[in-house]
PDB file of C-alpha atoms in Angstrom:
ATOM      1  CA  MET A 105      -0.015  -0.018  -0.193  1.00  0.00           C
ATOM      2  CA  ASN A 106       1.428   3.388  -1.066  1.00  0.00           C
ATOM      3  CA  ILE A 107      -0.833   6.333  -0.486  1.00  0.00           C
ATOM      4  CA  LEU A 108       0.152  10.013  -1.267  1.00  0.00           C
ATOM      5  CA  THR A 109      -1.433  12.108   1.547  1.00  0.00           C
ATOM      6  CA  ILE A 110      -1.703  15.856   1.319  1.00  0.00           C
ATOM      7  CA  ASP A 111      -3.196  18.462   3.729  1.00  0.00           C
ATOM      8  CA  THR A 112      -3.303  22.114   2.709  1.00  0.00           C
ATOM      9  CA  THR A 113      -6.103  23.175   5.096  1.00  0.00           C
ATOM     10  CA  THR A 114      -3.777  25.310   7.177  1.00  0.00           C
ATOM     11  CA  SER A 115      -0.590  27.570   6.710  1.00  0.00           C
ATOM     12  CA  ASP A 116       1.272  24.408   7.216  1.00  0.00           C
ATOM     13  CA  MET A 117       1.328  22.242   4.125  1.00  0.00           C
ATOM     14  CA  VAL A 118       1.686  18.416   4.742  1.00  0.00           C
ATOM     15  CA  VAL A 119       2.830  15.982   2.062  1.00  0.00           C
ATOM     16  CA  LEU A 120       3.209  12.281   3.318  1.00  0.00           C
ATOM     17  CA  LEU A 121       3.762   8.990   1.740  1.00  0.00           C
ATOM     18  CA  VAL A 122       2.013   6.170   3.810  1.00  0.00           C
ATOM     19  CA  ARG A 123       3.211   2.634   3.113  1.00  0.00           C
ATOM     20  CA  ASP A 124       1.509   0.004   5.006  1.00  0.00           C
ATOM     21  CA  ASN A 125       1.750   0.732   8.653  1.00  0.00           C
ATOM     22  CA  ASP A 126       4.498   3.493   8.355  1.00  0.00           C
ATOM     23  CA  VAL A 127       4.995   7.003   7.097  1.00  0.00           C
ATOM     24  CA  VAL A 128       7.854   6.335   4.735  1.00  0.00           C
ATOM     25  CA  ASP A 129       8.453   9.998   4.108  1.00  0.00           C
ATOM     26  CA  GLY A 130       6.871  13.131   4.631  1.00  0.00           C
ATOM     27  CA  SER A 131       7.270  16.814   5.012  1.00  0.00           C
ATOM     28  CA  VAL A 132       5.611  19.722   6.845  1.00  0.00           C
ATOM     29  CA  TYR A 133       6.091  23.087   4.909  1.00  0.00           C
ATOM     30  CA  ASN A 134       5.178  26.407   6.531  1.00  0.00           C
ATOM     31  CA  SER A 135       4.245  27.844   3.248  1.00  0.00           C
ATOM     32  CA  GLY A 136       1.728  30.332   4.543  1.00  0.00           C
ATOM     33  CA  THR A 137      -0.537  31.343   1.577  1.00  0.00           C
ATOM     34  CA  HIS A 138       1.735  29.786  -1.036  1.00  0.00           C
ATOM     35  CA  HIS A 139       0.477  26.199  -1.327  1.00  0.00           C
ATOM     36  CA  SER A 140      -0.324  26.658  -4.985  1.00  0.00           C
ATOM     37  CA  GLU A 141       3.373  27.586  -5.750  1.00  0.00           C
ATOM     38  CA  THR A 142       4.824  24.673  -3.646  1.00  0.00           C
ATOM     39  CA  LEU A 143       2.623  21.701  -3.392  1.00  0.00           C
ATOM     40  CA  CYS A 144       3.411  19.945  -6.838  1.00  0.00           C
ATOM     41  CA  ASN A 145       7.018  20.350  -6.420  1.00  0.00           C
ATOM     42  CA  ALA A 146       6.810  19.006  -2.768  1.00  0.00           C
ATOM     43  CA  VAL A 147       5.018  15.986  -3.983  1.00  0.00           C
ATOM     44  CA  GLN A 148       7.620  15.313  -6.802  1.00  0.00           C
ATOM     45  CA  GLN A 149      10.354  15.680  -4.277  1.00  0.00           C
ATOM     46  CA  LEU A 150       8.645  13.215  -2.009  1.00  0.00           C
ATOM     47  CA  LEU A 151       8.288  10.592  -4.730  1.00  0.00           C
ATOM     48  CA  THR A 152      11.972  11.131  -5.765  1.00  0.00           C
ATOM     49  CA  ARG A 153      13.188  10.538  -2.267  1.00  0.00           C
ATOM     50  CA  ALA A 154      11.084   7.334  -1.930  1.00  0.00           C
ATOM     51  CA  ASP A 155      12.178   6.190  -5.333  1.00  0.00           C
ATOM     52  CA  ILE A 156       8.649   5.673  -6.714  1.00  0.00           C
ATOM     53  CA  THR A 157       6.517   7.107  -9.349  1.00  0.00           C
ATOM     54  CA  PHE A 158       2.797   8.110  -9.655  1.00  0.00           C
ATOM     55  CA  ALA A 159       2.106   4.520 -11.148  1.00  0.00           C
ATOM     56  CA  ASP A 160       3.408   3.076  -7.850  1.00  0.00           C
ATOM     57  CA  LEU A 161       0.789   4.772  -5.801  1.00  0.00           C
ATOM     58  CA  ASP A 162      -2.287   2.828  -4.808  1.00  0.00           C
ATOM     59  CA  ALA A 163      -4.560   5.751  -3.668  1.00  0.00           C
ATOM     60  CA  TYR A 164      -4.410   9.406  -2.873  1.00  0.00           C
ATOM     61  CA  ALA A 165      -5.695  11.103   0.436  1.00  0.00           C
ATOM     62  CA  CYS A 166      -6.715  14.637   0.912  1.00  0.00           C
ATOM     63  CA  ALA A 167      -7.670  16.671   3.937  1.00  0.00           C
ATOM     64  CA  VAL A 168     -10.783  18.255   2.820  1.00  0.00           C
ATOM     65  CA  GLY A 169     -11.522  20.593   5.721  1.00  0.00           C
ATOM     66  CA  PRO A 170     -12.448  22.405   7.674  1.00  0.00           C
ATOM     67  CA  GLY A 171      -9.745  25.117   7.158  1.00  0.00           C
ATOM     68  CA  SER A 172      -8.646  27.796   4.880  1.00  0.00           C
ATOM     69  CA  PHE A 173     -10.946  28.049   1.956  1.00  0.00           C
ATOM     70  CA  THR A 174      -8.176  28.530  -0.602  1.00  0.00           C
ATOM     71  CA  GLY A 175      -6.010  25.929   0.901  1.00  0.00           C
ATOM     72  CA  ILE A 176      -8.819  23.220   0.822  1.00  0.00           C
ATOM     73  CA  ARG A 177      -9.530  24.191  -2.850  1.00  0.00           C
ATOM     74  CA  ILE A 178      -5.776  23.799  -3.801  1.00  0.00           C
ATOM     75  CA  GLY A 179      -5.524  20.426  -2.004  1.00  0.00           C
ATOM     76  CA  VAL A 180      -8.800  18.959  -3.520  1.00  0.00           C
ATOM     77  CA  ALA A 181      -8.081  20.133  -7.019  1.00  0.00           C
ATOM     78  CA  THR A 182      -4.595  18.666  -7.036  1.00  0.00           C
ATOM     79  CA  VAL A 183      -5.589  15.302  -5.677  1.00  0.00           C
ATOM     80  CA  LYS A 184      -8.403  15.185  -8.205  1.00  0.00           C
ATOM     81  CA  GLY A 185      -6.021  16.000 -10.990  1.00  0.00           C
ATOM     82  CA  TYR A 186      -3.686  13.290  -9.851  1.00  0.00           C
ATOM     83  CA  CYS A 187      -6.342  10.591  -9.491  1.00  0.00           C
ATOM     84  CA  THR A 188      -7.899  11.515 -12.838  1.00  0.00           C
ATOM     85  CA  ALA A 189      -4.660  11.289 -14.555  1.00  0.00           C
ATOM     86  CA  CYS A 190      -3.484   8.130 -12.789  1.00  0.00           C
ATOM     87  CA  ARG A 191      -6.986   6.423 -12.494  1.00  0.00           C
ATOM     88  CA  LYS A 192      -6.493   5.841  -8.866  1.00  0.00           C
ATOM     89  CA  PRO A 193      -9.046   6.164  -5.865  1.00  0.00           C
ATOM     90  CA  TYR A 194      -9.034   8.926  -3.392  1.00  0.00           C
ATOM     91  CA  ILE A 195      -9.704   9.029   0.396  1.00  0.00           C
ATOM     92  CA  ALA A 196     -11.311  12.194   1.833  1.00  0.00           C
ATOM     93  CA  VAL A 197      -9.949  13.128   5.373  1.00  0.00           C
ATOM     94  CA  ASN A 198     -12.062  15.189   7.753  1.00  0.00           C
ATOM     95  CA  CYS A 199      -9.533  17.214   9.744  1.00  0.00           C
ATOM     96  CA  LEU A 200     -11.722  17.344  12.851  1.00  0.00           C
ATOM     97  CA  GLN A 201     -11.848  13.519  12.786  1.00  0.00           C
ATOM     98  CA  ALA A 202      -8.133  13.374  12.279  1.00  0.00           C
ATOM     99  CA  ALA A 203      -7.753  15.705  15.385  1.00  0.00           C
ATOM    100  CA  GLY A 204      -9.758  13.565  17.467  1.00  0.00           C
ATOM    101  CA  GLU A 205      -7.780  10.346  16.466  1.00  0.00           C
ATOM    102  CA  SER A 206      -4.430  12.167  16.940  1.00  0.00           C
ATOM    103  CA  ALA A 207      -2.379  10.571  19.911  1.00  0.00           C
ATOM    104  CA  GLN A 208      -0.437  13.737  19.963  1.00  0.00           C
ATOM    105  CA  LEU A 209      -3.540  15.622  20.899  1.00  0.00           C
ATOM    106  CA  GLY A 210      -4.867  12.817  23.193  1.00  0.00           C
ATOM    107  CA  ALA A 211      -6.816  10.480  21.041  1.00  0.00           C
ATOM    108  CA  GLY A 212     -10.394  10.080  22.125  1.00  0.00           C
ATOM    109  CA  HIS A 213     -10.608  13.675  23.389  1.00  0.00           C
ATOM    110  CA  LYS A 214     -12.755  16.393  22.013  1.00  0.00           C
ATOM    111  CA  ALA A 215     -10.695  18.459  19.571  1.00  0.00           C
ATOM    112  CA  MET A 216     -11.319  21.639  17.677  1.00  0.00           C
ATOM    113  CA  ILE A 217      -9.413  23.474  14.943  1.00  0.00           C
ATOM    114  CA  ASP A 218      -8.808  27.264  15.180  1.00  0.00           C
ATOM    115  CA  ALA A 219     -10.945  28.890  12.493  1.00  0.00           C
ATOM    116  CA  GLY A 220      -9.863  32.387  13.384  1.00  0.00           C
ATOM    117  CA  ASN A 221     -12.060  35.468  13.890  1.00  0.00           C
ATOM    118  CA  GLY A 222     -12.930  34.325  17.374  1.00  0.00           C
ATOM    119  CA  TYR A 223     -14.149  30.838  16.490  1.00  0.00           C
ATOM    120  CA  TYR A 224     -13.100  27.244  16.486  1.00  0.00           C
ATOM    121  CA  PHE A 225     -14.462  24.395  14.098  1.00  0.00           C
ATOM    122  CA  ALA A 226     -15.817  21.629  15.992  1.00  0.00           C
ATOM    123  CA  ASP A 227     -17.844  18.405  15.202  1.00  0.00           C
ATOM    124  CA  TYR A 228     -19.281  17.396  18.488  1.00  0.00           C
ATOM    125  CA  ALA A 229     -20.862  20.588  19.804  1.00  0.00           C
ATOM    126  CA  ASN A 230     -24.273  19.758  18.508  1.00  0.00           C
ATOM    127  CA  GLY A 231     -23.759  15.986  18.226  1.00  0.00           C
ATOM    128  CA  VAL A 232     -23.835  15.565  14.513  1.00  0.00           C
ATOM    129  CA  GLN A 233     -22.936  18.314  12.041  1.00  0.00           C
ATOM    130  CA  PRO A 234     -19.589  20.287  12.186  1.00  0.00           C
ATOM    131  CA  CYS A 235     -20.021  23.809  13.517  1.00  0.00           C
ATOM    132  CA  LEU A 236     -18.342  26.851  14.702  1.00  0.00           C
ATOM    133  CA  VAL A 237     -18.080  27.595  18.460  1.00  0.00           C
ATOM    134  CA  PRO A 238     -16.711  30.765  20.112  1.00  0.00           C
ATOM    135  CA  TYR A 239     -13.310  30.892  21.700  1.00  0.00           C
ATOM    136  CA  ASP A 240     -14.844  31.120  25.194  1.00  0.00           C
ATOM    137  CA  PHE A 241     -16.269  27.766  24.705  1.00  0.00           C
ATOM    138  CA  ALA A 242     -12.807  26.079  24.771  1.00  0.00           C
ATOM    139  CA  GLU A 243     -11.953  28.103  27.839  1.00  0.00           C
ATOM    140  CA  ALA A 244     -15.123  26.788  29.625  1.00  0.00           C
ATOM    141  CA  ASN A 245     -14.436  23.224  28.517  1.00  0.00           C
ATOM    142  CA  PRO A 246     -10.792  22.318  29.533  1.00  0.00           C
ATOM    143  CA  ASP A 247     -11.217  18.871  28.223  1.00  0.00           C
ATOM    144  CA  VAL A 248     -11.164  20.222  24.647  1.00  0.00           C
ATOM    145  CA  LEU A 249      -7.949  20.203  22.877  1.00  0.00           C
ATOM    146  CA  VAL A 250      -7.366  22.582  20.029  1.00  0.00           C
ATOM    147  CA  SER A 251      -5.340  21.807  16.923  1.00  0.00           C
ATOM    148  CA  ALA A 252      -3.719  24.954  15.698  1.00  0.00           C
ATOM    149  CA  VAL A 253      -1.560  23.475  12.791  1.00  0.00           C
ATOM    150  CA  ALA A 254      -1.634  20.466  10.604  1.00  0.00           C
ATOM    151  CA  SER A 255       1.241  18.782  12.390  1.00  0.00           C
ATOM    152  CA  ASP A 256      -0.828  18.392  15.500  1.00  0.00           C
ATOM    153  CA  ARG A 257      -2.958  15.957  13.832  1.00  0.00           C
ATOM    154  CA  LEU A 258      -0.629  14.159  11.318  1.00  0.00           C
ATOM    155  CA  ASP A 259      -0.927  10.808  13.212  1.00  0.00           C
ATOM    156  CA  GLY A 260      -4.642  11.082  13.154  1.00  0.00           C
ATOM    157  CA  ILE A 261      -4.619  11.559   9.463  1.00  0.00           C
ATOM    158  CA  VAL A 262      -2.421   8.594   8.993  1.00  0.00           C
ATOM    159  CA  THR A 263      -4.748   6.446  11.300  1.00  0.00           C
ATOM    160  CA  LEU A 264      -7.880   7.430   9.233  1.00  0.00           C
ATOM    161  CA  VAL A 265      -6.135   6.955   5.837  1.00  0.00           C
ATOM    162  CA  ARG A 266      -4.968   3.536   6.777  1.00  0.00           C
ATOM    163  CA  ALA A 267      -8.278   2.472   8.244  1.00  0.00           C
ATOM    164  CA  LYS A 268     -10.303   3.524   5.051  1.00  0.00           C
ATOM    165  CA  PHE A 269      -7.740   2.024   2.694  1.00  0.00           C
ATOM    166  CA  THR A 270      -7.813  -1.277   4.538  1.00  0.00           C
ATOM    167  CA  ALA A 271     -11.519  -1.366   4.588  1.00  0.00           C
ATOM    168  CA  GLY A 272     -11.753  -0.235   1.042  1.00  0.00           C
ATOM    169  CA  GLU A 273     -13.665   2.913   1.825  1.00  0.00           C
ATOM    170  CA  PHE A 274     -12.773   5.147  -1.020  1.00  0.00           C
ATOM    171  CA  ASP A 275     -14.669   8.125  -1.699  1.00  0.00           C
ATOM    172  CA  SER A 276     -16.607   8.534  -4.970  1.00  0.00           C
ATOM    173  CA  ASP A 277     -16.185  12.396  -4.912  1.00  0.00           C
ATOM    174  CA  LEU A 278     -13.835  14.547  -3.324  1.00  0.00           C
ATOM    175  CA  GLN A 279     -15.715  17.508  -1.949  1.00  0.00           C
ATOM    176  CA  PRO A 280     -14.388  20.429   0.311  1.00  0.00           C
ATOM    177  CA  LEU A 281     -15.934  20.541   3.856  1.00  0.00           C
ATOM    178  CA  TYR A 282     -16.765  24.159   4.395  1.00  0.00           C
ATOM    179  CA  ILE A 283     -18.463  25.087   7.637  1.00  0.00           C
ATOM    180  CA  ARG A 284     -18.890  28.717   7.303  1.00  0.00           C
ATOM    181  CA  LYS A 285     -19.022  31.151   4.389  1.00  0.00           C
ATOM    182  CA  SER A 286     -15.926  32.813   2.978  1.00  0.00           C
ATOM    183  CA  GLN A 287     -15.123  36.258   4.027  1.00  0.00           C
ATOM    184  CA  ALA A 288     -16.083  37.546   0.516  1.00  0.00           C
ATOM    185  CA  GLU A 289     -19.494  35.961   0.979  1.00  0.00           C
ATOM    186  CA  GLU A 290     -20.033  37.369   4.482  1.00  0.00           C
ATOM    187  CA  LEU A 291     -18.914  40.817   3.252  1.00  0.00           C
ATOM    188  CA  ARG A 292     -21.554  40.755   0.627  1.00  0.00           C
ATOM    189  CA  LYS A 293     -24.354  40.723   3.038  1.00  0.00           C
TER     190      LYS A 293
END
């Protein structure tokens, strides 16, 4: 099993090669808002270091959000392009679920991702749907752990990707997970 895994949902861009039960190679790049300029080159460098080609990959995994609108779109579009060109399946990774699976954050704990502007993304606050909760919610709930950067949840991403691949749970479509409107949409009100 060789799975190229990409997360561009935060200012930290993650490119990993998951093989069987290990991360064979991976890098976390603090590329800010420059994912579109660095992602494909980072993928090629990873494949070169691992001495494999796109044809050797069995699937592609992509963090679909929540997170940066532009970052999510860059990751999703890139993985869709790779999958279309190589005719390989893809796996969508929900960043909130990955944070909840992360041993680094304390697997099994409630986890949130900083959404900026005074809010966190959370998927447990109303029991079903991902939503926004205010910063003071985390202060009032000390058992909640906050994932500030993608590297906080790397092991959770790998856990989810391996489980989905092993179970043959591939996604038929790779869709971004947006929880709130973009700043442009909110300003149009």
